[in-house]
Coordinates of N, CA, C and O in Angstrom, one line a residue:
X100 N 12.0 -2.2 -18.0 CA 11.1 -2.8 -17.0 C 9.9 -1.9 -16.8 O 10.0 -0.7 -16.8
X101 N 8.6 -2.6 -16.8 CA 7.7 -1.7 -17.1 C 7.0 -2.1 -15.2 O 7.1 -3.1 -14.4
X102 N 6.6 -0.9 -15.1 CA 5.7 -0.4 -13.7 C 4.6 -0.1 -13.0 O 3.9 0.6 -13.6
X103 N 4.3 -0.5 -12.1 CA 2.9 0.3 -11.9 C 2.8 0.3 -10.2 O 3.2 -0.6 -9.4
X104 N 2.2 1.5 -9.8 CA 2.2 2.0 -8.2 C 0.6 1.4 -8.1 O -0.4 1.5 -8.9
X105 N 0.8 0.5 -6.7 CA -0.1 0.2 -6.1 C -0.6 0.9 -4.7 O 0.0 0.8 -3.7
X106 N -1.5 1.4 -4.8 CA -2.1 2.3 -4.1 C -3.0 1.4 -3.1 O -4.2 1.1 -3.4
X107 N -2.4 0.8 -1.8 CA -3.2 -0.2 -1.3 C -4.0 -0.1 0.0 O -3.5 0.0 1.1
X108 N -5.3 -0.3 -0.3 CA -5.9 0.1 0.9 C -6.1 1.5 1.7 O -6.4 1.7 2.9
X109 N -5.7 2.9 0.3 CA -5.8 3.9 0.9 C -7.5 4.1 1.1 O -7.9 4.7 0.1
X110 N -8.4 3.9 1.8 CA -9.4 4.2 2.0 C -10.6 4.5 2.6 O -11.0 3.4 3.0
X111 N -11.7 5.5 3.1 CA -11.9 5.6 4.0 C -12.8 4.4 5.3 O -13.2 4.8 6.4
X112 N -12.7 3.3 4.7 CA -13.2 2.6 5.8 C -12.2 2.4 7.1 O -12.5 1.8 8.0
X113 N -10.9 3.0 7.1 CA -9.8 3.1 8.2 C -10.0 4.5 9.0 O -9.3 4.8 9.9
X114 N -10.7 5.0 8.6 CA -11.1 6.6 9.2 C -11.9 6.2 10.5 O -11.7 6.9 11.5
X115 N -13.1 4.9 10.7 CA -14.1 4.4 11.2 C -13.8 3.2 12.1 O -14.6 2.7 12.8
X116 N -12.5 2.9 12.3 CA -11.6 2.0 13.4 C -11.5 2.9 14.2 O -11.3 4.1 14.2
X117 N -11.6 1.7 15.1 CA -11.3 2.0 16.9 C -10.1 2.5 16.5 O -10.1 3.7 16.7
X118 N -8.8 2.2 16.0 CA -7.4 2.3 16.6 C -7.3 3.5 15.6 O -6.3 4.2 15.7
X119 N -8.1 3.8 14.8 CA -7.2 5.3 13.7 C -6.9 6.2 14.5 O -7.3 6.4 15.7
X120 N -5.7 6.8 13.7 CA -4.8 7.5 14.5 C -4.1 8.7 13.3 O -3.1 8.5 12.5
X121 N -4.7 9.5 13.4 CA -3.6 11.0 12.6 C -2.3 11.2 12.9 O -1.7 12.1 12.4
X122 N -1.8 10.3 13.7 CA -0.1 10.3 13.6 C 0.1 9.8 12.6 O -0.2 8.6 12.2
X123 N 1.1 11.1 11.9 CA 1.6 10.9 10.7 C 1.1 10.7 9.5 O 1.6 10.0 8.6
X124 N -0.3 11.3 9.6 CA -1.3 10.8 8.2 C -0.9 12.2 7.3 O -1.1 12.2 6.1
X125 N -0.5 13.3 7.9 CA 0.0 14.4 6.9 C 1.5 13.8 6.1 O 1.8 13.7 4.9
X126 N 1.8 13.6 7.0 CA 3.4 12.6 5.9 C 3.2 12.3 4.7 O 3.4 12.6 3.6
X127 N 2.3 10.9 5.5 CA 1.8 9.7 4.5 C 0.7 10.5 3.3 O 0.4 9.9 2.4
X128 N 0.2 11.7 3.5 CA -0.6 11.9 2.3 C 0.3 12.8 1.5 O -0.1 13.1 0.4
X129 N 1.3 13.2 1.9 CA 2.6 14.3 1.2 C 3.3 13.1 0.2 O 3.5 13.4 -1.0
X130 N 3.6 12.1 0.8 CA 4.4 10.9 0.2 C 3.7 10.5 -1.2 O 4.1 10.4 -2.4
X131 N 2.1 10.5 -0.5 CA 1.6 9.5 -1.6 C 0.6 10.1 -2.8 O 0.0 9.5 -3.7
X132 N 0.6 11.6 -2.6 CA 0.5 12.3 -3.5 C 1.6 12.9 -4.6 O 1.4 13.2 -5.7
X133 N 2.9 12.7 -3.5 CA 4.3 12.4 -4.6 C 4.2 11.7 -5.6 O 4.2 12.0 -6.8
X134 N 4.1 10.8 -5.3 CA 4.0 9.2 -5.3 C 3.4 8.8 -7.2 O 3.7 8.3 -8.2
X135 N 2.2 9.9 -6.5 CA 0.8 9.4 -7.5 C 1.2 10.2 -9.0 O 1.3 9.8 -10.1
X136 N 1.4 12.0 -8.3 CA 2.0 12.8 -9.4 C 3.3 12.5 -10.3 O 3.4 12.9 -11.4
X137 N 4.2 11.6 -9.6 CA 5.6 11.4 -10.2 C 5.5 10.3 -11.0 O 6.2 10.0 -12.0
X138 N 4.1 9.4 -10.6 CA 4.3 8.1 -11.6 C 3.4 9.0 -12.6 O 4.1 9.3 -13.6
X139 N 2.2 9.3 -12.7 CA 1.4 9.8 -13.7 C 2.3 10.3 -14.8 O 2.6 9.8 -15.9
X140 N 2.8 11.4 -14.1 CA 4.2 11.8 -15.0 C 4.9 11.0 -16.3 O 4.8 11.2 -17.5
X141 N 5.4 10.3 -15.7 CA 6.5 9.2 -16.2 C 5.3 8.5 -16.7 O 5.9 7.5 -16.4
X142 N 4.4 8.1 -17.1 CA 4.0 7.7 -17.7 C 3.6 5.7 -17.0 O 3.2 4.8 -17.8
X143 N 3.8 5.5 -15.4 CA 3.6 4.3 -14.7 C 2.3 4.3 -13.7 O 2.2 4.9 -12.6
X144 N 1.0 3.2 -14.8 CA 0.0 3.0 -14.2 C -0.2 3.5 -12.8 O 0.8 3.6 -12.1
X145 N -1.2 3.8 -12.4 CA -1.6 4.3 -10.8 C -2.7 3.6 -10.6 O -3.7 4.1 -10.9
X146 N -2.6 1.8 -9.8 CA -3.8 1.2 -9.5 C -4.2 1.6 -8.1 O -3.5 1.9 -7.1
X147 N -5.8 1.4 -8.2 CA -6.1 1.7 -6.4 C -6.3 0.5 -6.2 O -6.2 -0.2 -7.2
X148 N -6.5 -0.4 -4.9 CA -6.3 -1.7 -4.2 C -7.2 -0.8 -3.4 O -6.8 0.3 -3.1
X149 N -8.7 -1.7 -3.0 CA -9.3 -1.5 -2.2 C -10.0 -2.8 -1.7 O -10.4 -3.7 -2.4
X150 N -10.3 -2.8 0.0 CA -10.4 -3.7 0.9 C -11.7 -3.9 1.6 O -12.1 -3.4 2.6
X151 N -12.6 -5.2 0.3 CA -13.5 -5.2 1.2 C -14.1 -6.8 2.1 O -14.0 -7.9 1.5
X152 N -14.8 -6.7 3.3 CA -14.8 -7.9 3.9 C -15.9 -8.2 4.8 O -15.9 -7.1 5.3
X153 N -16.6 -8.6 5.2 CA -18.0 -8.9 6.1 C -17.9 -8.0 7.7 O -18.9 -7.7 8.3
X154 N -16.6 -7.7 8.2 CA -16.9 -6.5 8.6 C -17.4 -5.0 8.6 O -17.3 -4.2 7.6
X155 N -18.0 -4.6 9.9 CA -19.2 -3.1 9.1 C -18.2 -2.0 8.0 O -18.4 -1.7 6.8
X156 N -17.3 -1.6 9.0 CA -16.5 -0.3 7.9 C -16.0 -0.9 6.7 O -16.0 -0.4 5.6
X157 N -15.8 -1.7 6.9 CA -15.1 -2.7 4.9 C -16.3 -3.5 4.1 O -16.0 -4.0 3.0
X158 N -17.3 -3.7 4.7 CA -18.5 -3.9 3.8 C -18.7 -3.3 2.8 O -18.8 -2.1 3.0
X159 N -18.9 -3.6 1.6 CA -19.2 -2.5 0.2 C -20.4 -1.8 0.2 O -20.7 -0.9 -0.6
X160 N -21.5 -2.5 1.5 CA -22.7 -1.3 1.5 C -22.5 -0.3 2.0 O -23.2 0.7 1.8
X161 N -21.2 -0.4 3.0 CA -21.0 0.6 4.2 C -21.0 2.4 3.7 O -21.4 3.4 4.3
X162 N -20.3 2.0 2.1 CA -20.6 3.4 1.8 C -19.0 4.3 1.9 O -18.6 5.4 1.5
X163 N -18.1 3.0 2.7 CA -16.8 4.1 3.3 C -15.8 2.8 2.1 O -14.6 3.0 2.4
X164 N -15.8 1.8 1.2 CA -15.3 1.4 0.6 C -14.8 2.1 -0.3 O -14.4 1.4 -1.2
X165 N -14.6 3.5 -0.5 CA -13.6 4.8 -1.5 C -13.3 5.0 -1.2 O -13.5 5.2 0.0
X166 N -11.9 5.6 -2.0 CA -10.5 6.5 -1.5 C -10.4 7.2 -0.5 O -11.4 7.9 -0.5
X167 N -9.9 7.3 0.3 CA -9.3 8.1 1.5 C -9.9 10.0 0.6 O -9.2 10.3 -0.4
X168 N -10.7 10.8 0.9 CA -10.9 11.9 0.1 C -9.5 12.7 -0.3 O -9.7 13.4 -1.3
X169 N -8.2 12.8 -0.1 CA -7.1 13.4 -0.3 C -6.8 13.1 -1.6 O -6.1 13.8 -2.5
X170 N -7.4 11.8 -1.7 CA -6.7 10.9 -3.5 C -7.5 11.8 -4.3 O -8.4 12.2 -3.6
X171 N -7.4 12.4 -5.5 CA -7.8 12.9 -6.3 C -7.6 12.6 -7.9 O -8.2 13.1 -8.9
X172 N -6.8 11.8 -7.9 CA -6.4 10.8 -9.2 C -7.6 10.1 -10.2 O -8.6 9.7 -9.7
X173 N -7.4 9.9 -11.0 CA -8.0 9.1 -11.6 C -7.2 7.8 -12.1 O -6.3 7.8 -12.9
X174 N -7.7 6.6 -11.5 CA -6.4 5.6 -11.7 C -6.6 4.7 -12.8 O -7.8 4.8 -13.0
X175 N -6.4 4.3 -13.1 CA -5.7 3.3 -14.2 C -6.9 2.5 -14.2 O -7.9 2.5 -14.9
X176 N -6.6 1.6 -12.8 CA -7.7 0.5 -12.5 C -8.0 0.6 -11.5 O -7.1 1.3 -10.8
X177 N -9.1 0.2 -10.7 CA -9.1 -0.1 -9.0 C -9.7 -1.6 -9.0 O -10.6 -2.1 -9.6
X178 N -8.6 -2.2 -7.8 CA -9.5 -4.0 -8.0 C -10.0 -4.2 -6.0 O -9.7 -3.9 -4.9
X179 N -10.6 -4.6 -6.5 CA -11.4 -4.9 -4.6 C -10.5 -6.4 -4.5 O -10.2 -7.2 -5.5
X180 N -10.3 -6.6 -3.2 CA -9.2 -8.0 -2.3 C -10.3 -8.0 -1.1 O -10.8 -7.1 -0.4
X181 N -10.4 -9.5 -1.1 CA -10.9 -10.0 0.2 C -9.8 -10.8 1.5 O -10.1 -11.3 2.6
X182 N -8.5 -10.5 0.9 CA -8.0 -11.1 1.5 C -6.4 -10.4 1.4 O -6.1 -9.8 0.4
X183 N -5.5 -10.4 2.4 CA -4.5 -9.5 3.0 C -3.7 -8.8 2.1 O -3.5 -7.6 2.2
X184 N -2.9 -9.8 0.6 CA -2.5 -9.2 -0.5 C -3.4 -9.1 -1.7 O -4.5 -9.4 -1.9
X185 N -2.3 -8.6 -2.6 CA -3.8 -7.4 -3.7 C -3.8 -8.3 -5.2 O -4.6 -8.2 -6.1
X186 N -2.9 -9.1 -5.2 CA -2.6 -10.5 -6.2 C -3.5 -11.6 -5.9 O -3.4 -12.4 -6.8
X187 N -4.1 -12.0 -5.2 CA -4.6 -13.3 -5.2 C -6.1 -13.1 -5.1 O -6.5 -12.6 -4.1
X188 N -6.9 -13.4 -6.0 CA -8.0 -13.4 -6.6 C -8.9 -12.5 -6.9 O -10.1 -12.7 -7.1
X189 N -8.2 -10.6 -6.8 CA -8.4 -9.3 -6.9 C -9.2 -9.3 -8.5 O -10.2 -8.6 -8.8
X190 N -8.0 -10.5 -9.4 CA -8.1 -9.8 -10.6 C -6.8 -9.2 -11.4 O -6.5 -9.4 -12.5
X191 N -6.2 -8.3 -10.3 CA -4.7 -7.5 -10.5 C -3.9 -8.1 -11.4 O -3.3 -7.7 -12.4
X192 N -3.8 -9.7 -10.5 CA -2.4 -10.4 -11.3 C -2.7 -10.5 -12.8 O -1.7 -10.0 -13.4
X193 N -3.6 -11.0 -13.6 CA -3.7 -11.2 -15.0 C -3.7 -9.7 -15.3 O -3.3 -9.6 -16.5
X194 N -4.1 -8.5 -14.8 CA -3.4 -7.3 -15.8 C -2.5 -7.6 -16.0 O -2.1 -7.9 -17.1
X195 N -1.7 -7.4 -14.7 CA -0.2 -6.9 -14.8 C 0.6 -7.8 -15.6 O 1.6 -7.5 -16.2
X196 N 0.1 -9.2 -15.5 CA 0.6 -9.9 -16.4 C 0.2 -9.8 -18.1 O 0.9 -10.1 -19.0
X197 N -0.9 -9.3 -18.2 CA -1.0 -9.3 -19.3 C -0.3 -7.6 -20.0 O 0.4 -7.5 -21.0
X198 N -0.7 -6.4 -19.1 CA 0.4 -5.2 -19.3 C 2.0 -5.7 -19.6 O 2.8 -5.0 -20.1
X199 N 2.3 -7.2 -19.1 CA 3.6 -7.0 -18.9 C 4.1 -6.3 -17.9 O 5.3 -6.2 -17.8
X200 N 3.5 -5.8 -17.2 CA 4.0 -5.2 -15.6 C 5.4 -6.1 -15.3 O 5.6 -7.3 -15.6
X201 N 6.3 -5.4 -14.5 CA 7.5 -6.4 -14.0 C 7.8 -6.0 -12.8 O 8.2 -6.8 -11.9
X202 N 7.6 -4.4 -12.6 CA 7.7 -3.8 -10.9 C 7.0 -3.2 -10.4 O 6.4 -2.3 -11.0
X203 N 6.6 -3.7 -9.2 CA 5.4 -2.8 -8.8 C 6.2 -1.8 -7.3 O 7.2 -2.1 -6.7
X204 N 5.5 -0.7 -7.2 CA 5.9 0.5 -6.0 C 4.8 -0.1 -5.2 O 3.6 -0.4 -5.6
X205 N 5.2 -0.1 -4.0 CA 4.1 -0.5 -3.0 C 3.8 1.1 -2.1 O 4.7 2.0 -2.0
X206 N 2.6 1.2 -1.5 CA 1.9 2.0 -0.9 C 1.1 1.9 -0.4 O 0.3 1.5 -1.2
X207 N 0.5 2.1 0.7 CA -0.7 2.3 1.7 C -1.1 2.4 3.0 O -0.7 3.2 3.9
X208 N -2.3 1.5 3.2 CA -2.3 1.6 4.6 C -2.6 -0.3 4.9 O -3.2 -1.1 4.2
X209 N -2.1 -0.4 6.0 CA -1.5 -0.9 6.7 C 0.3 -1.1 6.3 O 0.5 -1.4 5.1
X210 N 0.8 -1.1 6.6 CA 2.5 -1.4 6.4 C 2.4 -2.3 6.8 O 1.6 -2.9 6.0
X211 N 2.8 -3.4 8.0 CA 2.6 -4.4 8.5 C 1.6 -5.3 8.0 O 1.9 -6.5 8.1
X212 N 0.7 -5.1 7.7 CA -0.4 -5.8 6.8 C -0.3 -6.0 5.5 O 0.5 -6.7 5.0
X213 N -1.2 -5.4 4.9 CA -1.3 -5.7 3.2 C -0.6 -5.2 2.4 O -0.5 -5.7 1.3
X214 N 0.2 -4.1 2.7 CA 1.5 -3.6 2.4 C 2.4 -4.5 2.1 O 2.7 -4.9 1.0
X215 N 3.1 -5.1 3.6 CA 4.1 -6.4 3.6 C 3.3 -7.4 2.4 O 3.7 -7.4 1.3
X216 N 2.3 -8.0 2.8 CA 1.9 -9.1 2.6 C 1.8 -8.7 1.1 O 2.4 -9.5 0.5
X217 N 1.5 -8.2 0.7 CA 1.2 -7.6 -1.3 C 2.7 -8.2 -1.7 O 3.0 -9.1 -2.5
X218 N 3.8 -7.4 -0.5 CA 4.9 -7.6 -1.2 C 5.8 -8.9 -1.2 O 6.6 -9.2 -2.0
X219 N 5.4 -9.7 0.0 CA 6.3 -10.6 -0.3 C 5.3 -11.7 -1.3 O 5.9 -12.7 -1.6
X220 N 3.8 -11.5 -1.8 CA 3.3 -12.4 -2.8 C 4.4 -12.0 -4.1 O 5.2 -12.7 -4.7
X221 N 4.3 -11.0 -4.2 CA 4.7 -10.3 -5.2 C 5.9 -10.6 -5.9 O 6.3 -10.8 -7.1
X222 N 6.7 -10.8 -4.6 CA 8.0 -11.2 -4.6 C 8.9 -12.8 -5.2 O 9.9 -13.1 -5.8
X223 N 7.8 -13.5 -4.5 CA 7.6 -14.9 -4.3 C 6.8 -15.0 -6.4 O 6.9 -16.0 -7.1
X224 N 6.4 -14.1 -6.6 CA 5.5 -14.4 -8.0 C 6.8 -13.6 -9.5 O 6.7 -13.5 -10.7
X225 N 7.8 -13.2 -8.5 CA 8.9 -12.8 -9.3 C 8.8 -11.2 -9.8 O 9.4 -10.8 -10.9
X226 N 8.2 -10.5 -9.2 CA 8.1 -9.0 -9.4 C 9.3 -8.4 -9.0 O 9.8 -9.1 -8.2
X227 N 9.8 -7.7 -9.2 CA 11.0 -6.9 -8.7 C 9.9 -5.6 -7.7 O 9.1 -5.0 -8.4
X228 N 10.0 -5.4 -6.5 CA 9.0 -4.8 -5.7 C 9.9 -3.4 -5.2 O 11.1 -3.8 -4.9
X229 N 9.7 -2.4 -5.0 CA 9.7 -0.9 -4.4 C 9.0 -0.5 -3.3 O 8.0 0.3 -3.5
X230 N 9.5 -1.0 -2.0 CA 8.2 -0.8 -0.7 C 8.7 0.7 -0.4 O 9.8 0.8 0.0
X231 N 7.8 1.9 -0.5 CA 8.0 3.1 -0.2 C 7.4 3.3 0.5 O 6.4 4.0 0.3
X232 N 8.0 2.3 2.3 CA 7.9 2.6 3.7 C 7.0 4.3 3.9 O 5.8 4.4 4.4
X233 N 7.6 5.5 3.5 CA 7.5 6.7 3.7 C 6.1 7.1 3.7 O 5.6 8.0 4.5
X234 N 5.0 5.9 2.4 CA 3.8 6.4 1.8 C 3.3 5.0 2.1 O 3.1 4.1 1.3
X235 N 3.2 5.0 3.7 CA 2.8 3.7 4.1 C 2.3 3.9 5.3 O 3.0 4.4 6.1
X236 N 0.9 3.7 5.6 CA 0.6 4.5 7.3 C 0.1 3.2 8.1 O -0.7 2.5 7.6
X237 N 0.8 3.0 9.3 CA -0.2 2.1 10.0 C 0.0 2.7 11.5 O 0.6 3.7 11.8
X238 N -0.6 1.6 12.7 CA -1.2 2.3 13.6 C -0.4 1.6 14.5 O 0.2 0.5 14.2
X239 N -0.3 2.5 16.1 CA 0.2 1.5 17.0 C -0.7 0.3 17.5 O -1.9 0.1 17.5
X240 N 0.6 -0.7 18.0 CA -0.5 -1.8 18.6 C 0.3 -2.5 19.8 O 1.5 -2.5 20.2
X241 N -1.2 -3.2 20.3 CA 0.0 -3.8 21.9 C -0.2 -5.1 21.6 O -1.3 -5.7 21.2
X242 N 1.0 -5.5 21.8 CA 1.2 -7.1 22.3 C -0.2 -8.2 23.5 O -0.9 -7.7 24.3
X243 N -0.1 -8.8 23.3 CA -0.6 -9.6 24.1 C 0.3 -9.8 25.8 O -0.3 -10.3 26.8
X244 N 1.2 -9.5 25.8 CA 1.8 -9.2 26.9 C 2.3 -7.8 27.5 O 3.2 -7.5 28.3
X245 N 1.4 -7.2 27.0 CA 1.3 -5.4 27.6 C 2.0 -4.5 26.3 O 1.7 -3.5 25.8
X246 N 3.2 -5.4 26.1 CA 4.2 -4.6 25.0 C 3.5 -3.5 23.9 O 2.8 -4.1 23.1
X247 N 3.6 -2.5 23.8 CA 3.4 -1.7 23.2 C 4.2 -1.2 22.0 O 5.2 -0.9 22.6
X248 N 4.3 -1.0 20.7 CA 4.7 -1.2 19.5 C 4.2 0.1 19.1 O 2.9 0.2 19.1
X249 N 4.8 1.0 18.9 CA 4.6 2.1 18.4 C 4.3 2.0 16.3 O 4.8 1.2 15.5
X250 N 3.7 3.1 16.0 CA 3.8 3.0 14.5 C 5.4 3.2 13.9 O 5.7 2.3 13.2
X251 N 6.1 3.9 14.1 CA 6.9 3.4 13.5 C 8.4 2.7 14.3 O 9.5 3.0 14.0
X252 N 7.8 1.7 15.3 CA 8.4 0.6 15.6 C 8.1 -0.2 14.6 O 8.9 -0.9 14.0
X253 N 6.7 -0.3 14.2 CA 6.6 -1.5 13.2 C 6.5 -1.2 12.4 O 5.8 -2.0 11.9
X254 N 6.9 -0.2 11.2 CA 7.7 0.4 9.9 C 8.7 -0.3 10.0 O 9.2 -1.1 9.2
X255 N 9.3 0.1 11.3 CA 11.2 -0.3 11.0 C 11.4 -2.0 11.1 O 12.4 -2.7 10.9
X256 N 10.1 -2.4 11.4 CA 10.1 -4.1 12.0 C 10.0 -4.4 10.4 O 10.8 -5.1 9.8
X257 N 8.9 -3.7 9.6 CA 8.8 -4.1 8.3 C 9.8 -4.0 7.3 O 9.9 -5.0 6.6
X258 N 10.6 -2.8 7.1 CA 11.3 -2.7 6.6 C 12.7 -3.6 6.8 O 13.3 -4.0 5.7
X259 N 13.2 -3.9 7.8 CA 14.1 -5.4 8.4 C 14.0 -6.5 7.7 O 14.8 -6.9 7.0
X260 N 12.7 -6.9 7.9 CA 12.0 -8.2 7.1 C 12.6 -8.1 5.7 O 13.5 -8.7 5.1
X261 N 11.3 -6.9 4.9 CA 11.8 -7.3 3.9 C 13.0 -6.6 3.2 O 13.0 -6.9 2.0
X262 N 14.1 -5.8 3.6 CA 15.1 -5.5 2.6 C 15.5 -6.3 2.2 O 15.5 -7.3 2.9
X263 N 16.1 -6.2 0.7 CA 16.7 -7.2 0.1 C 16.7 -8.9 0.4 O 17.6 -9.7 0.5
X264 N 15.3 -9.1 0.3 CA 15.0 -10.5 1.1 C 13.7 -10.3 -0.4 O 13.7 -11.1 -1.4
X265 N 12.6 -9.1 0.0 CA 11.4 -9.3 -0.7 C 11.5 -7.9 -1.5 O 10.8 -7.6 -2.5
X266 N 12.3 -7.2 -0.9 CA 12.1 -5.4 -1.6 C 13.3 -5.1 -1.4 O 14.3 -5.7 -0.9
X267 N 12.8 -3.7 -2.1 CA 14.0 -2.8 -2.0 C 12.9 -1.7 -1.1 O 11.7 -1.5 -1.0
X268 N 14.1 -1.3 -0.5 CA 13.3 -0.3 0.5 C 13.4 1.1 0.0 O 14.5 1.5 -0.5
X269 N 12.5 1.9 0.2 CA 13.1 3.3 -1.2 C 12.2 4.5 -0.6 O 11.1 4.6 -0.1
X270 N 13.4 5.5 -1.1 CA 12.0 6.8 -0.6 C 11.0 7.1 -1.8 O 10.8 6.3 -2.7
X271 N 10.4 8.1 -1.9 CA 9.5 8.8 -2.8 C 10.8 8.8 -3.8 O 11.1 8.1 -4.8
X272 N 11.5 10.0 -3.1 CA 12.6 10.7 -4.4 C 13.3 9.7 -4.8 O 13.7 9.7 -6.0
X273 N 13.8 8.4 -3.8 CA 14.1 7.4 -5.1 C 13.9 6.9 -6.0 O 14.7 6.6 -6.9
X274 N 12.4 6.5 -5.8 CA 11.7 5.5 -6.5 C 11.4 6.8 -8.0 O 11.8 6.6 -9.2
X275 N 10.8 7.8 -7.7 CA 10.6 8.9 -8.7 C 12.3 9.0 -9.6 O 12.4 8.5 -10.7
X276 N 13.5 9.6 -9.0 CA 14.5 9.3 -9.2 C 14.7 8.0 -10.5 O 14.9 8.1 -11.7
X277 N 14.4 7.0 -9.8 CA 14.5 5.7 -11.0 C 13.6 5.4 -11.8 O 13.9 4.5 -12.5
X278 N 12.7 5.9 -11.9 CA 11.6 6.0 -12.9 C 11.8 7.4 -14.0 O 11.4 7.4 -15.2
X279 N 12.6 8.6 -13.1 CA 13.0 9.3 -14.7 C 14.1 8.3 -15.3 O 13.9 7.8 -16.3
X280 N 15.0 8.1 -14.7 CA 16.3 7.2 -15.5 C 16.1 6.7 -16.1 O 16.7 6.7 -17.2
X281 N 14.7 5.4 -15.8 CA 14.5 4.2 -16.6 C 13.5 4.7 -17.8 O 13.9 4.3 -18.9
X282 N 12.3 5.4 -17.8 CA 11.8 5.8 -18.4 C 12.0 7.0 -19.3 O 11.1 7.4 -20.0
X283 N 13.1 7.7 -19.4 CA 14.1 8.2 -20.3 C 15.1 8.1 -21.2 O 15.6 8.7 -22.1
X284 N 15.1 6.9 -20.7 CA 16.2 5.7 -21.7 C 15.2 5.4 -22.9 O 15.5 4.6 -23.8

């Protein structure tokens, strides 16, 4: 089964939101620098997925449509999405279809957003998908009825949804873990 980590939405126009938040952005850059080094390694593409849209920080003039500065990679490909997942009119899907891609490792920023949503496209398009929650950052938010939702209340809401429904839920060292096995064979 051939692979490739999607690096989604790591970028700095999320630096420039009202709601950013450095909880837990040391984690998420420990994760996803794993992430990046373990697939390079093994020899599984490293695409960036970046987000742009007629709002000021996600506008492509804005200047803040590149990498989060921590990324230091040089990736494979990078495809721009106007819209929540990174398959539908990016461009992405006819690579991977034409690489033969069959699993993709999910990562980024929003979890609950384009994260999920990449994955259950993905899923629904027959990918065998790797959501690595761990290397996934999003922010708290409140309900419409005062409720408050901490960030990782809504990791654990995401990860619910999709186990074994749309993903497999996995850490770094697993997903690394199955990628020496498979790519050693």
């Amino acid at each position: 089964m051939s692979a490739a980590l999607l690096l989604i939405d790591i970028q700095q126009s999320f630096e420039h939101r009202p709601y950013w938040s450095d909880e837990g952005l040391a984690q998420f850059q420990q994760h996803v620098l794993a992430l990046v080094a373990g697939c390079q390694a093994a020899g599984v593409p490293v695409v960036n997925i970046l987000h742009t849209d007629n709002d000021d920080v996600f506008r492509k003039d804005s200047g803040l449509v590149k990498p989060m500065t921590f990324l230091s990679h040089t990736p494979a490909a990078t495809f721009e999405k106007r819209v929540h997942n990174a398959l539908t009119e990016s461009g992405l899907l006819p690579r991977l279809n034409a690489q033969q891609i069959t699993r993709l490792i999910v990562c980024g920023i929003r979890t609950e957003q384009c994260c999920e949503t990449t994955t259950r496209v993905a899923s629904d398009l027959g990918f065998a998908v790797d959501f690595v929650t761990e290397a996934t950052l999003t922010f708290a938010m409140q309900y419409a009825n005062g409720t408050r939702y901490s960030a990782d209340e809504i990791k654990a809401r995401t990860e619910l949804v999709l186990a074994d429904r749309f993903a497999r839920i996995c850490t770094v060292n697993e997903v690394l873990t199955s990628l020496e096995l498979e790519y050693a064979a």
